[in-house]
Coordinates of C-alpha atoms in Angstrom, one line a residue:
X1 CA -41.0 14.8 -88.5
X2 CA -41.4 13.5 -85.7
X3 CA -38.7 13.5 -82.9
X4 CA -38.7 10.7 -80.4
X5 CA -39.4 12.0 -77.0
X6 CA -36.9 13.3 -74.6
X7 CA -35.8 10.8 -71.8
X8 CA -33.4 13.4 -70.3
X9 CA -36.5 14.3 -67.8
X10 CA -36.9 10.3 -66.3
X11 CA -33.5 10.4 -66.0
X12 CA -33.5 13.3 -64.2
X13 CA -36.0 11.8 -61.4
X14 CA -34.6 8.9 -61.2
X15 CA -32.0 10.8 -60.1
X16 CA -33.4 12.9 -58.3
X17 CA -35.5 9.5 -56.6
X18 CA -31.5 8.4 -55.6
X19 CA -30.3 8.7 -52.6
X20 CA -26.6 11.7 -52.6
X21 CA -23.4 10.4 -51.0
X22 CA -24.1 14.1 -49.3
X23 CA -28.0 12.9 -47.8
X24 CA -26.1 10.2 -46.6
X25 CA -22.8 11.7 -45.5
X26 CA -24.8 14.2 -42.8
X27 CA -26.4 11.1 -40.7
X28 CA -23.1 9.5 -40.5
X29 CA -21.2 13.1 -39.3
X30 CA -24.2 13.4 -36.6
X31 CA -23.3 10.0 -35.5
X32 CA -20.2 11.2 -34.8
X33 CA -20.6 14.1 -33.8
X34 CA -23.0 12.9 -31.1
X35 CA -20.5 10.0 -29.7
X36 CA -17.3 13.0 -29.4
X37 CA -20.5 15.3 -27.8
X38 CA -20.8 11.6 -25.6
X39 CA -16.8 12.3 -24.1
X40 CA -17.4 15.5 -23.9
X41 CA -20.0 15.6 -21.2
X42 CA -18.6 17.0 -17.9
X43 CA -19.0 13.6 -15.9
X44 CA -18.2 11.3 -18.6
X45 CA -14.4 10.6 -16.6
X46 CA -16.2 9.7 -13.6
X47 CA -18.7 7.1 -15.3
X48 CA -16.2 5.7 -17.3
X49 CA -14.0 4.8 -14.4
X50 CA -16.5 4.0 -12.1
X51 CA -17.9 1.9 -14.7
X52 CA -15.1 -0.2 -16.2
X53 CA -13.6 -0.4 -12.1
X54 CA -17.1 -2.0 -11.2
X55 CA -17.4 -4.1 -14.9
X56 CA -13.4 -5.6 -14.4
X57 CA -14.6 -6.1 -9.9
X58 CA -17.6 -8.4 -11.6
X59 CA -15.6 -10.2 -13.8
X60 CA -12.6 -10.6 -11.3
X61 CA -15.1 -12.5 -9.3
X62 CA -16.4 -14.3 -11.8
X63 CA -12.9 -16.0 -13.9
X64 CA -11.5 -16.2 -9.7
X65 CA -14.2 -18.6 -9.0
X66 CA -13.5 -20.1 -12.5
X67 CA -9.8 -20.7 -12.0
X68 CA -9.4 -21.5 -8.2
X69 CA -12.6 -24.2 -8.2
X70 CA -10.2 -26.8 -9.0
X71 CA -7.4 -26.9 -7.1
X72 CA -9.7 -25.3 -4.0
X73 CA -12.0 -27.8 -4.0
X74 CA -8.9 -31.2 -3.7
X75 CA -7.5 -29.1 -0.8
X76 CA -9.8 -27.8 0.7
X77 CA -13.3 -29.6 -0.3
X78 CA -15.2 -26.6 -1.5
X79 CA -14.9 -24.9 -5.0
X80 CA -15.8 -21.4 -3.2
X81 CA -12.8 -21.0 -0.7
X82 CA -11.0 -18.3 -3.4
X83 CA -14.0 -16.6 -4.0
X84 CA -15.5 -16.2 -1.0
X85 CA -11.9 -14.5 0.2
X86 CA -11.7 -12.4 -3.0
X87 CA -15.7 -11.6 -2.1
X88 CA -14.1 -10.6 1.6
X89 CA -11.6 -8.0 -0.2
X90 CA -13.8 -6.1 -2.6
X91 CA -16.8 -5.7 1.0
X92 CA -14.0 -4.2 2.4
X93 CA -13.0 -2.4 -0.8
X94 CA -16.1 -0.6 -2.5
X95 CA -16.7 0.6 0.9
X96 CA -13.1 2.7 1.2
X97 CA -13.6 3.2 -2.5
X98 CA -17.1 5.3 -2.0
X99 CA -15.5 7.4 0.8
X100 CA -12.3 8.3 -1.2
X101 CA -13.8 9.5 -3.9
X102 CA -16.0 11.8 -1.1
X103 CA -13.1 13.4 0.2
X104 CA -11.4 16.4 -0.8
X105 CA -8.3 16.6 -2.5
X106 CA -6.4 18.2 0.6
X107 CA -7.3 14.9 2.3
X108 CA -4.8 12.7 0.2
X109 CA -2.7 15.2 0.4
X110 CA -2.4 14.9 4.0
X111 CA -2.0 10.9 3.7
X112 CA 0.2 11.4 1.8
X113 CA 3.4 11.0 4.1
X114 CA 1.2 9.4 6.8
X115 CA 0.8 6.8 4.6
X116 CA 5.0 6.5 2.4
X117 CA 6.1 6.1 5.9
X118 CA 4.4 3.4 7.1
X119 CA 4.4 1.4 3.7
X120 CA 8.3 1.9 4.0
X121 CA 8.2 0.8 7.5
X122 CA 5.9 -2.5 6.3
X123 CA 8.8 -3.3 4.0
X124 CA 11.7 -2.9 5.9
X125 CA 9.9 -5.5 7.8
X126 CA 9.4 -8.0 5.0
X127 CA 13.0 -7.9 5.0
X128 CA 13.6 -8.8 8.5
X129 CA 14.7 -13.1 9.2
X130 CA 11.4 -14.7 10.2
X131 CA 8.8 -12.1 9.6
X132 CA 8.9 -12.4 5.7
X133 CA 7.5 -15.0 3.2
X134 CA 10.0 -15.7 0.2
X135 CA 6.9 -16.7 -2.8
X136 CA 8.0 -17.4 -6.1
X137 CA 11.7 -16.5 -5.8
X138 CA 11.1 -13.1 -3.6
X139 CA 10.3 -11.5 -0.7
X140 CA 7.5 -9.6 -0.4
X141 CA 5.2 -11.3 2.3
X142 CA 3.8 -10.6 5.9
X143 CA 2.2 -12.8 7.3
X144 CA -0.1 -12.3 10.7
X145 CA -2.7 -14.9 12.2
X146 CA -5.2 -16.5 11.3
X147 CA -3.9 -16.8 7.6
X148 CA -3.7 -13.3 6.8
X149 CA -0.8 -11.7 5.3
X150 CA -0.5 -8.5 3.6
X151 CA 2.2 -6.7 1.0
X152 CA 3.5 -3.8 1.7
X153 CA 4.7 -3.0 -1.9
X154 CA 1.2 -2.5 -3.3
X155 CA 0.1 0.3 -0.4
X156 CA 3.4 1.6 -1.3
X157 CA 1.8 2.3 -4.1
X158 CA -0.8 4.5 -3.3
X159 CA 1.8 6.7 -1.3
X160 CA 4.7 7.1 -3.7
X161 CA 1.6 8.1 -5.9
X162 CA 0.6 11.0 -3.0
X163 CA 4.1 12.0 -1.7
X164 CA 5.6 12.6 -5.2
X165 CA 1.8 14.4 -6.4
X166 CA 2.2 17.0 -3.7
X167 CA 5.9 17.1 -3.7
X168 CA 5.9 18.3 -6.7
X169 CA 2.8 20.1 -6.7
X170 CA 3.5 22.3 -3.5
X171 CA 7.1 22.8 -5.6
X172 CA 5.2 23.8 -8.9
X173 CA 3.0 26.2 -6.3
X174 CA 6.6 27.8 -5.0
X175 CA 8.2 28.1 -8.6
X176 CA 10.6 25.8 -7.7
X177 CA 10.8 23.8 -10.7
X178 CA 13.4 25.8 -12.8
X179 CA 16.4 23.3 -12.1
X180 CA 16.4 20.0 -12.5
X181 CA 18.1 20.1 -9.1
X182 CA 15.1 20.5 -7.3
X183 CA 12.8 18.6 -9.5
X184 CA 15.0 15.5 -8.5
X185 CA 15.6 16.6 -4.7
X186 CA 13.8 14.9 -2.8
X187 CA 12.4 13.1 -4.9
X188 CA 14.7 10.6 -6.5
X189 CA 16.1 9.6 -3.2
X190 CA 12.8 9.3 -1.7
X191 CA 11.7 7.0 -4.6
X192 CA 14.7 4.9 -4.5
X193 CA 14.7 4.1 -1.1
X194 CA 11.3 2.7 -1.8
X195 CA 12.6 0.5 -4.8
X196 CA 15.7 -0.2 -3.0
X197 CA 13.1 -2.0 -0.4
X198 CA 10.9 -3.6 -3.1
X199 CA 14.2 -4.3 -5.1
X200 CA 16.1 -6.6 -1.8
X201 CA 13.0 -8.4 -1.6
X202 CA 13.3 -9.5 -5.2
X203 CA 9.9 -8.4 -6.5
X204 CA 11.0 -7.1 -10.4
X205 CA 7.7 -6.8 -11.2
X206 CA 6.3 -3.9 -8.4
X207 CA 9.5 -3.0 -9.4
X208 CA 8.9 -1.4 -12.5
X209 CA 4.9 -0.8 -12.3
X210 CA 7.2 2.1 -9.4
X211 CA 9.6 3.0 -11.0
X212 CA 6.6 4.0 -14.8
X213 CA 5.0 5.6 -11.2
X214 CA 8.2 8.2 -11.1
X215 CA 8.1 8.2 -14.3
X216 CA 4.3 9.3 -15.2
X217 CA 4.5 12.1 -12.3
X218 CA 8.3 13.5 -14.3
X219 CA 6.8 14.1 -17.4
X220 CA 3.8 15.2 -16.1
X221 CA 5.1 18.3 -14.3
X222 CA 7.4 19.5 -17.8
X223 CA 11.0 17.5 -17.0
X224 CA 13.2 18.5 -19.7
X225 CA 13.3 16.0 -22.6
X226 CA 17.1 15.4 -22.3
X227 CA 16.7 14.7 -18.4
X228 CA 13.9 12.6 -18.7
X229 CA 15.2 10.7 -21.0
X230 CA 18.3 10.1 -18.6
X231 CA 16.9 8.7 -16.3
X232 CA 14.8 6.3 -18.0
X233 CA 18.4 4.9 -19.5
X234 CA 19.6 4.5 -16.1
X235 CA 16.5 2.7 -14.9
X236 CA 17.0 0.7 -17.8
X237 CA 20.4 -0.2 -17.0
X238 CA 19.1 -0.7 -13.9
X239 CA 16.6 -3.2 -14.6
X240 CA 19.4 -5.1 -16.9
X241 CA 21.5 -5.5 -13.9
X242 CA 18.4 -6.9 -11.3
X243 CA 18.3 -9.2 -14.7
X244 CA 21.4 -10.6 -14.4
X245 CA 22.6 -10.4 -11.4
X246 CA 19.4 -12.9 -10.3
X247 CA 19.8 -16.9 -11.2
X248 CA 16.1 -17.1 -12.3
X249 CA 15.6 -13.3 -14.0
X250 CA 18.2 -14.9 -16.8
X251 CA 16.4 -18.0 -16.5
X252 CA 12.9 -15.9 -17.7
X253 CA 14.7 -13.2 -19.5
X254 CA 15.8 -16.5 -21.8
X255 CA 12.7 -18.3 -21.5
X256 CA 11.3 -15.3 -23.3
X257 CA 13.7 -15.8 -25.7
X258 CA 13.1 -19.2 -26.5
X259 CA 10.1 -20.2 -25.2
X260 CA 10.4 -23.3 -27.2
X261 CA 13.8 -24.1 -24.8
X262 CA 13.5 -26.5 -21.3
X263 CA 9.3 -26.7 -22.0
X264 CA 9.0 -28.3 -18.5
X265 CA 10.7 -26.2 -15.9
X266 CA 11.6 -23.0 -17.3
X267 CA 9.3 -22.2 -19.2
X268 CA 6.4 -24.9 -18.5
X269 CA 4.3 -21.8 -17.2
X270 CA 4.3 -19.6 -20.0
X271 CA 3.4 -22.5 -22.7
X272 CA 0.8 -23.6 -20.7
X273 CA -0.9 -19.8 -20.3
X274 CA -0.3 -20.1 -24.0
X275 CA -1.9 -22.9 -24.9
X276 CA -5.0 -21.9 -22.5
X277 CA -5.2 -17.9 -24.9
X278 CA -4.7 -20.6 -27.7
X279 CA -7.5 -22.7 -27.5
X280 CA -9.9 -20.7 -26.4
X281 CA -10.9 -19.7 -30.2
X282 CA -13.1 -16.7 -31.2
X283 CA -15.6 -17.5 -28.4
X284 CA -13.8 -19.6 -26.1
X285 CA -14.7 -23.0 -24.2
X286 CA -17.3 -21.7 -22.4
X287 CA -17.3 -20.0 -19.1
X288 CA -16.3 -22.6 -16.3
X289 CA -15.4 -25.3 -19.2
X290 CA -11.1 -24.1 -19.6
X291 CA -8.8 -27.5 -18.4
X292 CA -6.0 -25.6 -17.7
X293 CA -7.3 -25.0 -14.5
X294 CA -7.2 -29.3 -14.2
X295 CA -3.5 -28.6 -12.6
X296 CA -1.8 -27.4 -16.0
X297 CA -1.7 -23.8 -15.8
X298 CA 0.3 -22.2 -12.6
X299 CA -0.9 -18.9 -10.5
X300 CA -4.0 -19.1 -12.3
X301 CA -6.0 -17.6 -10.8
X302 CA -3.7 -14.7 -9.8
X303 CA -1.0 -14.6 -12.3
X304 CA -2.2 -15.7 -15.6
X305 CA -6.2 -14.9 -14.7
X306 CA -6.0 -13.5 -18.2
X307 CA -4.9 -16.7 -19.9
X308 CA -7.8 -18.4 -18.0
X309 CA -9.9 -15.5 -19.4
X310 CA -8.7 -16.7 -23.3
X311 CA -9.6 -20.0 -23.2
X312 CA -12.9 -20.0 -21.4
X313 CA -14.4 -16.5 -23.0
X314 CA -12.1 -16.7 -26.1
X315 CA -10.8 -13.9 -28.3
X316 CA -14.0 -11.5 -27.9
X317 CA -13.9 -12.4 -24.1
X318 CA -9.8 -11.4 -24.0
X319 CA -10.3 -7.8 -26.0
X320 CA -13.3 -6.8 -23.7
X321 CA -10.5 -6.7 -20.4
X322 CA -8.3 -4.9 -23.1
X323 CA -11.3 -2.3 -23.8
X324 CA -11.8 -1.3 -20.4
X325 CA -8.3 -0.2 -19.8
X326 CA -8.1 1.3 -22.8
X327 CA -11.1 3.2 -22.1
X328 CA -9.9 3.4 -18.1
X329 CA -6.6 5.0 -19.6
X330 CA -9.3 7.4 -21.4
X331 CA -10.6 8.3 -18.3
X332 CA -8.1 8.8 -15.7
X333 CA -5.6 10.8 -18.7
X334 CA -8.7 13.1 -19.6
X335 CA -8.5 13.4 -16.0
X336 CA -5.3 14.7 -15.7
X337 CA -5.6 16.8 -18.1
X338 CA -9.0 18.9 -17.3
X339 CA -8.4 19.7 -13.7
X340 CA -6.6 22.6 -12.7
X341 CA -5.1 21.7 -9.3
X342 CA -1.4 20.3 -9.9
X343 CA -2.2 17.1 -7.3
X344 CA -5.4 16.4 -8.7
X345 CA -3.2 16.3 -12.4
X346 CA 0.1 14.8 -10.7
X347 CA -1.7 11.7 -8.8
X348 CA -4.2 11.3 -11.6
X349 CA -1.3 10.6 -14.3
X350 CA 0.8 8.8 -11.3
X351 CA -3.1 6.7 -10.9
X352 CA -3.9 5.9 -14.3
X353 CA 0.2 4.6 -15.7
X354 CA 0.2 2.4 -12.1
X355 CA -3.1 0.3 -13.2
X356 CA -2.4 0.9 -17.0
X357 CA 1.1 -0.5 -16.9
X358 CA 0.5 -3.5 -14.4
X359 CA -1.7 -4.5 -16.7
X360 CA 0.1 -3.9 -19.9
X361 CA 2.8 -5.5 -18.3
X362 CA 0.7 -8.9 -16.7
X363 CA -1.4 -9.8 -20.2
X364 CA 2.0 -9.3 -22.3
X365 CA 3.7 -11.7 -19.8
X366 CA 0.5 -14.1 -20.6
X367 CA 0.6 -13.7 -24.3
X368 CA 4.6 -13.7 -24.5
X369 CA 4.9 -10.5 -25.9
X370 CA 6.9 -9.2 -22.3
X371 CA 8.9 -11.4 -19.8
X372 CA 7.1 -13.5 -16.5
X373 CA 7.6 -10.3 -14.1
X374 CA 4.7 -12.4 -11.3
X375 CA 3.0 -9.2 -11.2
X376 CA -1.6 -9.4 -10.8
X377 CA -4.0 -8.1 -13.1
X378 CA -5.3 -5.0 -11.7
X379 CA -9.1 -5.7 -10.1
X380 CA -9.5 -9.5 -11.5
X381 CA -6.6 -11.6 -10.1
X382 CA -7.0 -12.5 -6.3
X383 CA -5.4 -10.4 -3.9
X384 CA -6.5 -8.5 -1.4
X385 CA -3.5 -6.6 -0.9
X386 CA -3.0 -5.6 -4.6
X387 CA -6.7 -4.8 -4.8
X388 CA -8.0 -2.6 -1.8
X389 CA -5.0 0.0 -2.9
X390 CA -6.4 0.1 -6.0
X391 CA -9.9 0.9 -5.2
X392 CA -9.0 3.5 -2.8
X393 CA -6.7 4.7 -5.9
X394 CA -9.6 5.1 -8.0
X395 CA -12.0 6.2 -5.4
X396 CA -9.9 9.0 -6.1
X397 CA -9.9 9.4 -9.9
X398 CA -13.5 9.7 -9.1
X399 CA -13.2 12.3 -6.5
X400 CA -11.1 14.3 -9.0
X401 CA -12.9 13.6 -11.7
X402 CA -16.3 15.3 -10.0
X403 CA -13.7 18.7 -9.9
X404 CA -13.7 18.9 -13.8
X405 CA -14.6 21.8 -15.4
X406 CA -18.3 21.3 -14.7
X407 CA -18.5 18.4 -13.3
X408 CA -20.5 19.6 -10.4
X409 CA -23.1 21.9 -11.6
X410 CA -23.8 18.5 -13.5
X411 CA -24.1 16.7 -10.6
X412 CA -26.1 19.4 -8.6
X413 CA -28.9 18.8 -11.7
X414 CA -28.7 14.9 -11.3
X415 CA -30.6 15.2 -8.3
X416 CA -30.0 12.7 -5.1
X417 CA -28.7 9.2 -6.1
X418 CA -30.6 5.6 -5.6
X419 CA -28.6 5.6 -1.8
X420 CA -30.9 9.2 -0.9
X421 CA -33.9 8.5 -2.1
X422 CA -34.3 4.6 -1.2
X423 CA -34.1 6.3 2.3
X424 CA -36.1 9.1 1.4
X425 CA -38.3 6.8 1.2
X426 CA -38.3 4.7 4.2
X427 CA -38.2 8.5 5.7
X428 CA -34.4 8.5 6.6
X429 CA -33.6 10.4 5.4
X430 CA -35.0 14.3 3.9
X431 CA -36.3 14.5 1.5

């Protein structure tokens, strides 16, 4: 009696030839571990801040040219007028950023009080009739000769960050943060003075950013939950009062709640911004090929430059911008978490809150999820008053990132940078 040959060995061999899930998982797991390891390197924060800043600056220069070319060609005969001015501000800001990245924390602490005092003085001058310039319903500019003008509320953000961080770091060192009075005095009156001066100029957007910095340092320093919630509630009431007492802000709020109402006046800018973003589709109309800048969208190179990005670069372009700001937020919070010095921790958190919240408010206004406040998109929108303090603040983050655990050793192991190598090749520096 013969038996049929068994097929079990063939099945076993075939099963052995097929890749198992267990064989595949180590590869995927290894890739995940590699990515996590890359993010956990000592200089990760440094390179993220530097890379995101440079990419956003480059995108900003490109989009300022695209957004302003038509209007400037008609007004001045050259499409490059605002690009040249913005490039000049970048040329001033980048060396200041490089210098800030090389300063020690004690240098920033020394600058805290003078910078805040000068900012307060400039904010007072803005309110003097004949000196302050009004635009868009807000009095926030000091105009000098030769077309040069300054918005003092922008350096005031940096001054408030440094002053608040230095003040709370000193109190923490002296163990004076156990009571709410010690926590809020004189932080609350000092912040209130700066906020009051900005509010008197009807600049609600900058007021919100200043209050965000105040809340950020309170959170990081470890304010009690009840105190933090109470102050947040008071700020909400204050903002509501500011909106109600000013007719144009109330019109913006009602326009935000009813976007289709009054499309040719109060809602015109918001609707045109939404049309620009929506018309971009996935990949946009092409760089320089947008239609909104042809006298359809007001302030397309400043407050609504994100709409031009959405129109010309599409959803992909907007997601890149969001990703860059997301990475910048991650890097800033990573620095605040890893540094040991209380001043660096508080200052890093304050700068991160300032830049990221300002970006969220600007983008939210363009896409219609937040009311229009008139604040620029950091590093991207046109304007030197906002750009230079932001670059200095990011340079300070770079300085702090070099003081994370293991960062100094990693920098030393990296060897001389390209500038020093080039100088050594030319015989201008020691090898």
